[in-house]
Amino acid sequence: MFERASHHTVVLFGRTVRITFLCCRRRILISIDEITDFHPCGDRRCQDARLNSSMNRLLVATSILTAFVATAHATNCGTGGFSITGSAPVERIATAWVQSYLELCNDDTIVDISGGGSFAGAAGVCGTTTPEDPVDIGMMSRPWLKNEARLNDNGYTHDCLIGDTSRSAIQIAVAYDATAIFVKSGGVADQCIQTLGGGLSLDQLRYIFSTYTYNQLQTSGTWNDTSVPHPDPDDSSAKYWSELDGSCEHQLIFTVGPGSSTGINEVFVDSIGIERDQGENVVASIQWFVAPSSSDIVGYAKGDGNAIGYVENSFLSSTASSDLTVIALNSEGAFISPSFDTIQNKEYPLVNKVFMNPLDEVTSLLKTRPFLDYGFTADGTAEVESLDFVSLSSAEKAIMLDRITPRYISTACFPVNSMVDVLGKGPTPIQHILLGDRVRTRNGKFSKVYSFGHYDLEVKAEYLEITVEGGGAPLSISSDHMLFVGGKATPASTIIVGGAIDGVNGSTMAVTKITHTTATGAFAPFTMDGTIVVNDMVASSYISLQSDATHLMVGGVQTILGMHYLSHLSQAPHRVVCEVIPSFCQEETYINGISVWVAGSLDSAKWLLDQPVLVTLTLFVPAFTFCLGATVIETFYRMNLLLTFACITAFFAFRYTFSPVKSRT
């Protein structure tokens, strides 16, 4: 039974791979899959993600160590209960995943699952039915419709056009399904189709289910009239099996299928070429008082030899019956029946993806992202296939998770358009700062940016918006990022209205207003000084690793070690590398917006602080000593440079001052 999982996307030897660690009964299973169409560097700061061989070895070791540590302490559980609604086929997957997920979490998390169809999934996540409390995941067995949402530029986020139009959802494919066509075994329909070679073409399928008559389809210009060689002379909307072949019985065709509000109906309509924008639609011979379930549709077809119906292949496969014949479809000259292989290889012509669409809000994603993470593990994949769906490939799973991972953050630092004073450039939006730029820090001087702890142009995150008296634009900052108050670094979450925060050169500014806001982007420039002035307010380059704590807490006891000091100390090895080998720091690779330099130390530090006191102290002392040693090296390296410069300057000054002056004769 799956216990814990951890996924890490890294660049190794010029290739982007996803490392999956699965913890199962005290065994660690490692899976490495190359991702061919994903690149972690989405900005000009990452012009070339390829690193030299020594750096690759360092990244390999760091990535595997970080992944192991993260796996060792991961609970893989979100921050609370959540709700899921929508497509009935996807509901089967969600139900299986939720059951295993809650067993894994072993807590009081409550997950509310309900059906209602794909339209209900779209309406729920956009808050149409419950404006004050939208569902966290909308399930759909078809893509979004144009009147439901507008596709974002990134190609997968959908901005709601129904309900609360300020909301967005992220489209996550969770499996493949298909539309299965079936008739009663041995009935009139089955015998007719056998005379046609054992299957139907898509043109014949369109004719059978279309509300258009033969003449209307013929004049549409998008239908092959040779597929129906014996059209009824009345040209009515009633269709007969004998129209497909002269040897078929002259019996009326009865069509049965899901309701118009279902996702499979939308997929079927699009797949067989129905032109609804021209008034064409699918015909339902049977009028149901309520929307039929897949069981209702199958049940009717079993009792009527003239009927032909369609449902999800996942449902039909799970309820296989000798009373039904599944119809093969003509694809490029060959009859193809739906199966795991033909659906996986897209050979069967009526294949579709099914989706879970999580609400694109940070608080919601903190609850749903771990759930989806479980769904893409080996156990989640096995559950998908046990329900007769076809699972995504490893690369596809990685892409789906990466759609959410950059958004799954509790630490965001500063959003886009936060203003920073850059030497030689003046006030500059934070997203335009480059590695090597010198920015203003708390002493009024300029310090070099050697790294970005966080760099993500697209992520949406929650921020505190702090306004000060007599200041300019408010400062948006994540709650755990530290500002300076009276010379001491403190998390932004502890700042209060009426208090004061530090400005440049010891000045203070009174806080007049604090609000919560959602903004785009997450940036944390790391300076050699460890501080940075943003919107005229002095901030640390770092976050507090223990919620609202200003100092390290061990066993509930506050130590003398400040969070800012410890964070700056932890980056000493990084700064030493950047000082001694500057070429290593001229560009960076970001994994989910986090620098590879920072990710390892950040994960390790968070894990360490979650351990029992004895474990924390045992491991903290050597780590602290190592970083302290790096700080000493850093200090002496800078002193040696200054000493060398001073000596050279003194030498030339002495030579100029005391060298004899020869007179000209």
XYZ file of C-alpha atoms in Angstrom:
665
model
C 0.000 0.000 0.000
C 1.309 3.431 -0.954
C 2.429 5.426 2.091
C 4.310 8.490 0.924
C 5.323 10.008 -2.383
C 7.521 12.882 -3.417
C 7.985 14.281 -6.931
C 10.956 16.431 -7.951
C 11.601 17.921 -11.387
C 15.297 18.564 -11.996
C 17.762 19.244 -14.796
C 20.331 16.483 -15.039
C 23.012 16.437 -17.723
C 21.042 18.733 -19.981
C 17.810 16.727 -19.677
C 14.744 17.558 -17.630
C 13.573 14.602 -15.571
C 11.017 13.933 -12.875
C 12.289 11.913 -9.910
C 9.533 10.113 -7.991
C 10.280 8.663 -4.566
C 7.684 6.201 -3.251
C 7.888 5.048 0.346
C 6.258 1.639 0.696
C 6.623 -0.549 3.793
C 10.052 0.837 4.715
C 11.331 0.563 1.155
C 12.228 3.545 -1.003
C 11.346 3.109 -4.680
C 12.897 5.555 -7.120
C 11.460 6.254 -10.563
C 13.160 8.628 -13.009
C 11.255 9.723 -16.116
C 12.517 12.109 -18.767
C 10.136 14.951 -19.604
C 10.642 15.861 -23.231
C 8.356 18.875 -23.485
C 8.927 20.649 -20.167
C 11.586 23.243 -19.383
C 11.989 24.696 -15.914
C 13.550 27.915 -17.143
C 10.848 30.134 -18.511
C 12.694 33.431 -18.516
C 15.752 35.094 -19.965
C 17.619 34.596 -16.731
C 17.932 30.946 -17.676
C 19.409 31.218 -21.145
C 21.010 27.785 -20.916
C 20.025 25.202 -18.335
C 22.946 22.971 -19.257
C 25.570 22.919 -16.556
C 29.128 21.649 -16.644
C 29.859 18.143 -15.439
C 30.937 19.100 -11.931
C 27.795 21.182 -11.411
C 25.662 18.309 -12.704
C 27.177 15.978 -10.133
C 26.426 18.528 -7.430
C 22.837 18.866 -8.657
C 22.366 15.097 -8.778
C 23.524 14.686 -5.213
C 21.572 17.689 -3.949
C 18.383 16.694 -5.767
C 18.419 13.107 -4.551
C 19.259 14.160 -0.991
C 16.515 16.796 -1.028
C 14.009 14.366 -2.505
C 14.896 11.745 0.106
C 14.539 14.202 2.965
C 11.248 15.488 1.591
C 9.964 11.937 1.189
C 11.018 11.025 4.695
C 8.905 13.720 6.306
C 6.084 14.194 3.787
C 2.559 13.642 5.055
C 1.150 14.141 1.559
C -1.984 15.630 3.111
C -3.517 19.023 2.454
C -4.550 21.752 4.850
C -8.185 20.703 5.260
C -11.293 19.274 3.663
C -12.454 20.105 0.160
C -15.358 19.479 -2.207
C -15.584 17.855 -5.652
C -18.553 17.842 -8.017
C -19.394 17.170 -11.663
C -19.042 14.371 -14.212
C -20.339 10.946 -13.169
C -17.511 9.002 -14.930
C -14.828 11.126 -13.254
C -16.700 10.765 -9.965
C -15.770 7.076 -10.017
C -12.082 7.994 -10.147
C -12.458 10.678 -7.490
C -14.251 8.298 -5.134
C -11.480 5.697 -5.396
C -8.751 8.295 -4.926
C -10.474 9.932 -1.962
C -10.889 6.644 -0.129
C -7.181 5.824 -0.425
C -6.123 9.419 0.211
C -8.045 9.614 3.476
C -6.601 6.287 4.589
C -3.160 7.697 3.877
C -3.818 10.915 5.789
C -5.492 9.097 8.673
C -7.044 12.291 10.002
C -10.413 14.024 10.163
C -10.254 15.482 6.649
C -13.696 15.589 5.052
C -14.080 15.395 1.277
C -17.530 16.019 -0.200
C -18.084 14.315 -3.582
C -21.175 14.735 -5.748
C -22.143 14.144 -9.389
C -24.440 16.139 -11.627
C -22.561 16.110 -14.930
C -19.806 18.178 -16.494
C -21.985 21.292 -16.548
C -22.335 20.969 -12.773
C -18.545 20.679 -12.508
C -18.025 23.923 -14.426
C -20.777 25.713 -12.515
C -19.506 24.477 -9.166
C -15.879 25.534 -9.518
C -16.958 28.926 -10.897
C -19.333 29.440 -7.981
C -22.544 29.575 -10.037
C -24.511 27.347 -7.676
C -22.840 28.457 -4.422
C -21.285 31.901 -5.008
C -19.921 32.222 -1.472
C -18.492 28.719 -1.379
C -17.378 27.357 -4.779
C -16.334 23.732 -4.987
C -12.612 23.072 -4.984
C -12.542 20.681 -7.952
C -14.949 20.601 -10.897
C -15.021 17.232 -12.674
C -15.593 17.088 -16.431
C -15.532 14.365 -19.044
C -15.116 16.978 -21.793
C -13.214 20.264 -22.274
C -14.557 23.639 -21.154
C -17.169 25.226 -23.403
C -16.623 28.675 -24.858
C -19.555 30.121 -22.949
C -18.279 28.712 -19.634
C -14.725 30.023 -19.509
C -12.035 31.827 -21.467
C -8.753 29.991 -22.025
C -5.780 31.776 -20.494
C -2.588 32.429 -22.462
C -0.796 29.561 -20.689
C -3.079 27.080 -22.448
C -4.592 25.367 -19.403
C -6.008 27.953 -16.969
C -9.634 28.883 -17.660
C -11.114 32.181 -16.492
C -14.778 31.767 -15.577
C -17.423 33.440 -17.734
C -20.248 32.080 -15.581
C -20.820 32.556 -11.870
C -18.040 34.580 -10.256
C -15.996 35.798 -13.227
C -13.062 36.676 -10.974
C -12.416 32.964 -10.475
C -10.254 30.651 -12.553
C -9.712 26.900 -12.737
C -6.737 24.820 -13.855
C -7.505 22.029 -16.328
C -5.895 18.773 -15.209
C -6.375 15.642 -17.326
C -6.553 12.583 -15.065
C -7.227 9.739 -17.531
C -8.368 8.740 -21.007
C -11.800 7.362 -21.822
C -13.696 6.774 -25.067
C -17.230 6.724 -26.427
C -18.377 3.146 -26.958
C -21.115 2.397 -29.523
C -23.186 -0.724 -28.907
C -26.254 -2.705 -30.034
C -28.124 -5.759 -28.826
C -26.282 -8.922 -29.800
C -28.085 -10.791 -32.578
C -30.661 -8.016 -33.104
C -31.602 -6.270 -36.340
C -28.952 -3.599 -35.794
C -26.212 -6.143 -35.052
C -27.035 -8.243 -38.118
C -27.041 -5.158 -40.356
C -23.695 -3.927 -39.074
C -22.163 -7.362 -39.602
C -23.093 -7.157 -43.293
C -21.209 -3.838 -43.432
C -18.005 -5.582 -42.389
C -18.516 -5.553 -38.643
C -18.421 -1.833 -38.030
C -19.533 1.676 -38.966
C -17.810 4.719 -40.426
C -18.009 8.081 -38.669
C -20.170 9.368 -41.552
C -22.623 6.516 -41.032
C -22.618 7.194 -37.301
C -23.351 10.864 -37.923
C -26.244 9.992 -40.230
C -27.775 7.638 -37.669
C -27.638 10.129 -34.785
C -28.057 13.451 -36.619
C -31.269 15.481 -36.544
C -30.459 16.386 -40.165
C -32.084 14.509 -43.024
C -30.121 12.922 -45.848
C -30.522 16.005 -48.068
C -29.520 18.393 -45.295
C -26.361 16.409 -44.593
C -25.608 16.197 -48.307
C -25.804 19.965 -48.715
C -23.702 20.624 -45.590
C -20.542 19.839 -47.552
C -18.955 18.076 -44.570
C -20.470 14.624 -44.983
C -19.760 11.740 -47.365
C -23.103 10.743 -48.930
C -21.691 7.446 -50.257
C -21.803 6.154 -46.674
C -25.618 5.821 -47.028
C -26.197 4.223 -50.474
C -29.966 3.641 -50.102
C -31.516 6.805 -48.642
C -35.229 6.776 -47.873
C -37.090 8.697 -50.631
C -39.215 10.564 -48.047
C -36.054 12.271 -46.757
C -37.494 12.427 -43.247
C -35.672 12.621 -39.940
C -36.676 8.996 -39.338
C -33.793 6.677 -40.285
C -33.896 2.981 -41.279
C -31.247 0.278 -41.112
C -31.944 -0.634 -44.758
C -30.588 2.741 -45.844
C -27.077 1.619 -44.895
C -27.216 -1.569 -46.950
C -29.881 -3.173 -49.127
C -29.584 -6.486 -47.270
C -30.492 -4.902 -43.924
C -34.061 -5.087 -42.651
C -36.292 -2.063 -43.206
C -36.610 -1.349 -39.498
C -36.650 2.051 -37.793
C -33.428 2.982 -36.016
C -33.850 3.824 -32.333
C -31.042 5.929 -30.861
C -30.297 6.138 -27.133
C -27.664 8.187 -25.374
C -26.891 10.414 -22.390
C -28.608 13.724 -21.742
C -27.517 16.924 -23.434
C -25.963 18.256 -20.195
C -23.441 15.436 -19.960
C -19.821 15.622 -20.956
C -19.918 12.479 -23.064
C -22.725 13.986 -25.154
C -20.525 17.012 -25.863
C -17.586 14.798 -26.782
C -19.715 12.551 -29.012
C -21.267 15.512 -30.834
C -17.858 16.994 -31.614
C -16.257 13.657 -32.515
C -18.761 12.657 -35.209
C -18.867 16.102 -36.814
C -22.286 17.385 -35.677
C -22.522 21.100 -36.596
C -24.539 22.580 -33.773
C -23.715 26.123 -34.819
C -25.689 25.353 -37.999
C -28.678 23.925 -36.113
C -27.707 20.263 -36.289
C -27.841 18.106 -33.153
C -28.031 14.493 -32.054
C -31.436 12.839 -32.009
C -32.760 10.816 -29.080
C -35.524 8.407 -30.097
C -36.405 7.730 -26.473
C -37.717 10.631 -24.388
C -36.735 10.151 -20.752
C -38.604 11.860 -17.931
C -35.275 12.363 -16.157
C -31.752 12.300 -17.558
C -30.839 8.653 -18.120
C -27.889 7.054 -16.420
C -25.451 4.893 -18.334
C -27.192 1.867 -16.803
C -30.550 3.076 -18.152
C -29.125 3.457 -21.663
C -27.493 0.023 -21.669
C -30.601 -1.541 -20.211
C -32.841 -0.165 -22.975
C -30.503 -1.316 -25.758
C -30.470 -4.850 -24.343
C -34.220 -5.025 -24.828
C -34.513 -3.540 -28.347
C -32.769 -5.135 -31.336
C -33.352 -2.000 -33.460
C -31.590 0.313 -30.987
C -28.091 1.706 -31.061
C -26.613 3.611 -28.143
C -23.463 5.158 -26.762
C -21.966 5.506 -23.278
C -18.510 5.849 -21.738
C -16.254 2.942 -22.619
C -15.036 2.830 -19.000
C -18.598 2.104 -17.859
C -19.411 -0.389 -20.609
C -16.153 -2.300 -20.052
C -16.873 -2.588 -16.338
C -20.345 -4.000 -17.063
C -19.447 -6.299 -19.966
C -22.394 -8.372 -21.120
C -22.882 -11.059 -23.756
C -26.209 -9.357 -24.537
C -24.379 -6.426 -26.160
C -22.083 -6.074 -29.158
C -19.585 -3.200 -29.097
C -19.313 -1.694 -32.571
C -15.944 -1.161 -34.228
C -15.446 2.114 -36.063
C -13.750 2.649 -39.392
C -10.542 4.617 -38.902
C -8.370 5.129 -41.989
C -9.746 2.048 -43.684
C -9.599 -0.343 -40.735
C -12.261 -1.243 -38.191
C -11.002 -0.451 -34.685
C -12.740 -1.497 -31.474
C -12.163 0.357 -28.182
C -9.591 -1.328 -25.949
C -6.846 -0.265 -23.550
C -4.238 -0.330 -26.334
C -6.317 1.370 -29.045
C -7.371 4.100 -26.630
C -3.835 4.589 -25.303
C -2.432 4.747 -28.839
C -5.334 6.978 -30.027
C -6.148 4.463 -32.792
C -9.797 4.298 -31.823
C -11.403 7.475 -33.245
C -13.618 8.447 -30.287
C -11.013 8.900 -27.538
C -11.340 11.695 -24.995
C -9.616 12.902 -21.850
C -11.454 13.307 -18.559
C -10.568 16.166 -16.243
C -10.433 17.464 -12.723
C -10.364 21.273 -12.647
C -9.058 22.602 -9.318
C -10.006 26.143 -8.318
C -7.047 28.446 -8.965
C -6.880 29.968 -5.495
C -3.983 29.444 -3.120
C -6.048 28.390 -0.090
C -7.944 25.868 -2.212
C -4.831 24.501 -3.929
C -3.173 23.914 -0.571
C -5.972 21.394 0.037
C -6.374 19.857 -3.420
C -2.803 19.700 -4.734
C -1.707 16.863 -2.380
C -4.850 14.927 -3.319
C -4.058 15.204 -7.030
C -0.444 14.367 -6.238
C -1.645 11.062 -4.800
C -3.801 10.435 -7.872
C -0.725 10.404 -10.105
C 1.225 7.922 -7.989
C 1.511 4.256 -8.922
C -1.384 3.423 -6.601
C -3.566 6.168 -8.045
C -2.743 4.985 -11.562
C -3.639 1.396 -10.651
C -7.023 2.593 -9.370
C -7.655 4.468 -12.627
C -6.958 1.346 -14.667
C -8.999 -0.894 -12.359
C -11.995 1.282 -13.259
C -11.355 0.585 -16.983
C -9.972 4.029 -17.769
C -6.633 4.423 -19.524
C -3.937 6.153 -17.487
C -1.768 9.049 -18.625
C 1.871 8.521 -19.518
C 4.572 9.472 -17.006
C 5.417 12.580 -19.021
C 1.757 13.596 -19.178
C 1.382 13.176 -15.412
C 4.421 15.361 -14.819
C 3.029 18.086 -17.065
C -0.333 17.976 -15.272
C 1.280 18.283 -11.842
C 3.575 21.046 -13.018
C 0.484 23.029 -13.970
C -0.368 23.211 -10.288
C 3.015 22.969 -8.587
C 4.156 26.565 -9.338
C 0.912 27.697 -7.705
C 1.145 25.408 -4.719
C 3.105 27.747 -2.486
C 2.791 29.163 0.977
C 5.856 31.366 0.558
C 5.755 33.976 -2.176
C 7.938 36.924 -1.003
C 7.100 39.856 -3.337
C 4.799 40.046 -6.416
C 5.443 41.655 -9.804
C 5.884 45.438 -9.992
C 7.281 45.717 -6.472
C 9.795 48.534 -6.878
C 13.503 48.216 -6.084
C 16.247 50.851 -6.456
C 18.922 49.389 -8.763
C 22.342 51.010 -9.149
C 22.587 52.630 -12.577
C 18.924 51.927 -13.385
C 16.956 53.684 -10.670
C 13.525 52.401 -9.516
C 12.993 49.045 -11.237
C 10.134 46.494 -11.096
C 11.376 43.499 -9.161
C 10.746 41.101 -12.075
C 13.269 43.025 -14.190
C 16.172 42.666 -11.771
C 19.045 40.602 -13.158
C 21.631 38.448 -11.438
C 24.610 40.687 -10.733
C 22.543 43.875 -10.352
C 23.269 45.938 -7.263
C 20.218 46.969 -5.263
C 19.726 49.291 -2.327
C 19.825 47.683 1.122
C 19.008 48.859 4.653
C 22.214 50.833 5.201
C 21.520 52.878 2.070
C 24.345 51.215 0.160
C 24.039 48.862 -2.813
C 24.609 45.112 -2.630
C 24.900 42.527 -5.412
C 22.027 40.140 -6.178
C 23.699 36.738 -6.369
C 20.560 34.579 -6.528
C 16.772 34.521 -6.541
C 15.389 32.326 -3.794
C 12.074 32.558 -5.628
C 11.479 33.613 -9.223
C 8.074 32.903 -10.764
C 6.320 35.222 -13.203
C 2.997 33.367 -13.345
C 2.172 32.124 -9.853
C -0.784 33.629 -8.012
C -0.357 33.998 -4.273
C -1.873 35.666 -1.248
C -0.041 38.688 0.144
C -0.312 41.203 2.945
C -0.577 44.740 1.586
C 1.058 47.182 4.002
C 0.513 50.932 3.718
C 2.680 53.405 5.655
C 2.146 57.051 6.505
C 3.663 59.406 3.980
C 4.892 56.508 1.887
C 4.369 55.716 -1.774
C 2.785 52.551 -3.104
C 1.801 49.923 -0.505
C 4.138 46.973 -0.050
C 2.783 43.534 -0.969
C 4.662 40.857 0.939
C 3.985 37.248 1.941
C 3.109 36.807 5.599
C 6.233 34.791 6.464
C 8.678 37.132 4.737
C 10.566 39.324 7.183
C 10.624 43.109 7.532
C 12.755 45.090 9.978
C 11.280 46.675 13.095
C 13.698 48.534 15.358
C 16.603 46.896 13.569
C 15.281 43.368 14.126
C 13.861 41.124 11.403
C 10.282 40.050 12.056
C 7.686 38.202 9.923
C 5.265 40.492 8.100
C 2.391 38.625 9.772
C 3.349 40.211 13.107
C 3.216 43.812 11.833
C 0.237 45.727 13.215
C -1.526 48.960 12.287
C -0.119 51.765 14.437
C 3.267 50.122 14.670
C 6.384 51.221 12.848
C 8.708 49.537 10.385
C 12.228 50.476 9.336
C 13.119 52.540 6.323
C 16.550 53.259 4.849
C 19.367 54.512 7.114
C 17.520 54.016 10.370
C 14.355 55.908 9.456
C 10.963 54.568 10.589
C 7.508 54.633 8.988
C 4.153 54.320 10.744
C 1.860 51.558 9.486
C -1.604 52.947 8.665
C -3.305 50.033 6.921
C -2.902 46.271 6.369
C -5.108 44.285 3.996
C -5.030 40.893 2.301
C -4.707 40.673 -1.454
C -3.971 38.192 -4.233
C -1.289 39.124 -6.749
C 0.719 37.553 -9.553
C 4.374 36.622 -9.341
C 6.777 35.641 -6.559
C 10.287 37.067 -6.276
C 12.936 36.964 -3.545
C 16.260 38.526 -4.588
C 19.118 37.294 -2.390
C 21.713 39.998 -1.784
C 25.196 39.646 -0.345
C 23.985 41.941 2.446
C 20.904 39.811 3.142
C 18.525 42.779 3.006
C 16.723 44.720 0.299
C 14.646 47.894 0.124
C 11.291 47.284 -1.581
C 8.790 50.148 -2.015
C 11.031 52.170 0.362
C 10.625 49.608 3.179
C 13.546 47.541 4.459
C 13.024 43.804 4.115
C 15.073 40.712 4.710
C 15.915 38.503 1.757
C 14.451 35.604 3.700
C 11.362 34.120 5.319
C 10.788 32.897 8.853
C 10.799 29.108 8.872
C 8.571 28.914 11.955
C 5.403 30.843 11.226
C 5.415 34.084 13.275
C 8.740 33.422 15.026
C 11.503 36.022 14.952
C 13.982 33.620 16.596
C 14.599 29.904 16.352
C 12.272 27.891 18.578
C 13.449 24.474 19.802
C 11.107 22.430 21.936
C 8.923 25.478 22.515
C 11.876 27.478 23.869
C 13.081 30.605 22.061
C 16.809 30.627 21.346
C 19.067 33.635 20.834
C 19.450 32.790 17.138
C 17.386 35.101 14.943
C 15.617 33.720 11.871
C 17.240 36.320 9.603
C 20.697 35.464 10.957
C 20.163 31.718 10.511
C 18.820 32.123 6.982
C 21.708 34.355 5.974
C 24.116 31.906 7.594
C 22.591 28.959 5.702
C 23.340 30.667 2.379
C 27.005 31.265 3.222
C 28.212 28.258 1.152
C 26.162 29.586 -1.760
C 27.724 33.047 -1.430
C 31.211 31.569 -1.171
C 30.707 29.702 -4.458
C 29.449 32.895 -6.093
C 32.472 34.831 -4.778
C 35.108 32.257 -5.676
C 33.577 30.916 -8.922
C 31.379 33.732 -10.278
C 30.589 31.813 -13.478
C 28.483 29.370 -11.454
C 26.171 32.219 -10.441
C 25.748 33.984 -13.758
C 22.570 32.015 -14.450
C 20.178 29.889 -12.439
C 17.803 26.989 -12.862
C 14.420 27.231 -11.136
C 12.296 24.245 -10.211
C 8.711 25.335 -9.642
C 9.983 28.865 -9.172
C 12.549 27.922 -6.500
C 16.258 28.170 -7.221
C 17.994 24.777 -7.139
C 20.539 26.369 -4.815
C 17.837 27.197 -2.288
C 15.425 24.254 -2.589
C 17.682 21.737 -0.825
C 18.528 23.883 2.175
C 14.927 25.107 2.503
C 13.398 21.613 2.492
C 16.078 20.281 4.823
C 15.632 23.157 7.280
C 11.845 22.737 7.386
C 12.214 19.007 7.900
C 14.795 19.479 10.656
C 12.593 21.911 12.583
C 9.711 19.422 12.512
C 11.715 16.705 14.268
C 11.842 15.880 17.996
C 14.121 18.131 20.034
C 16.921 15.584 20.352
C 17.000 14.934 16.609
C 16.889 18.664 15.842
C 19.794 19.459 18.169
C 21.850 16.466 17.032
C 21.641 17.447 13.375
C 21.534 21.202 13.866
C 24.957 21.512 15.514
C 27.041 20.076 12.618
C 24.940 21.947 10.029
C 25.361 25.195 11.962
C 29.103 24.588 12.304
C 29.462 23.910 8.584
C 27.643 27.094 7.604
C 29.559 29.087 10.210
C 32.783 27.808 8.685
C 31.581 28.948 5.268
C 30.880 32.376 6.751
C 34.452 32.561 8.072
C 35.781 31.616 4.640
C 33.533 34.237 3.068
C 34.781 36.897 5.479
C 38.457 36.077 5.011
C 38.028 35.870 1.246
C 36.610 39.384 1.183
C 39.270 40.621 3.632
C 42.032 39.139 1.487
C 40.666 40.914 -1.558
C 40.506 44.171 0.364
C 43.972 43.597 1.822
C 45.400 42.858 -1.607
C 43.792 45.968 -3.037
C 45.074 48.040 -0.110
C 48.614 46.736 -0.575
C 48.637 47.466 -4.294
C 47.248 50.935 -3.687
C 49.813 51.603 -0.953
C 52.644 50.362 -3.156
C 51.819 52.702 -6.015
C 51.137 55.567 -3.632
C 54.505 55.034 -1.935
C 56.278 54.755 -5.255
C 54.654 57.918 -6.571
C 55.360 59.862 -3.389
C 58.926 58.862 -2.708
C 60.340 58.040 -6.145
C 63.170 60.470 -7.107
C 62.335 63.124 -9.678
C 64.953 63.472 -12.387
C 65.618 67.018 -13.590
C 65.790 67.728 -17.228
C 69.013 69.154 -18.606
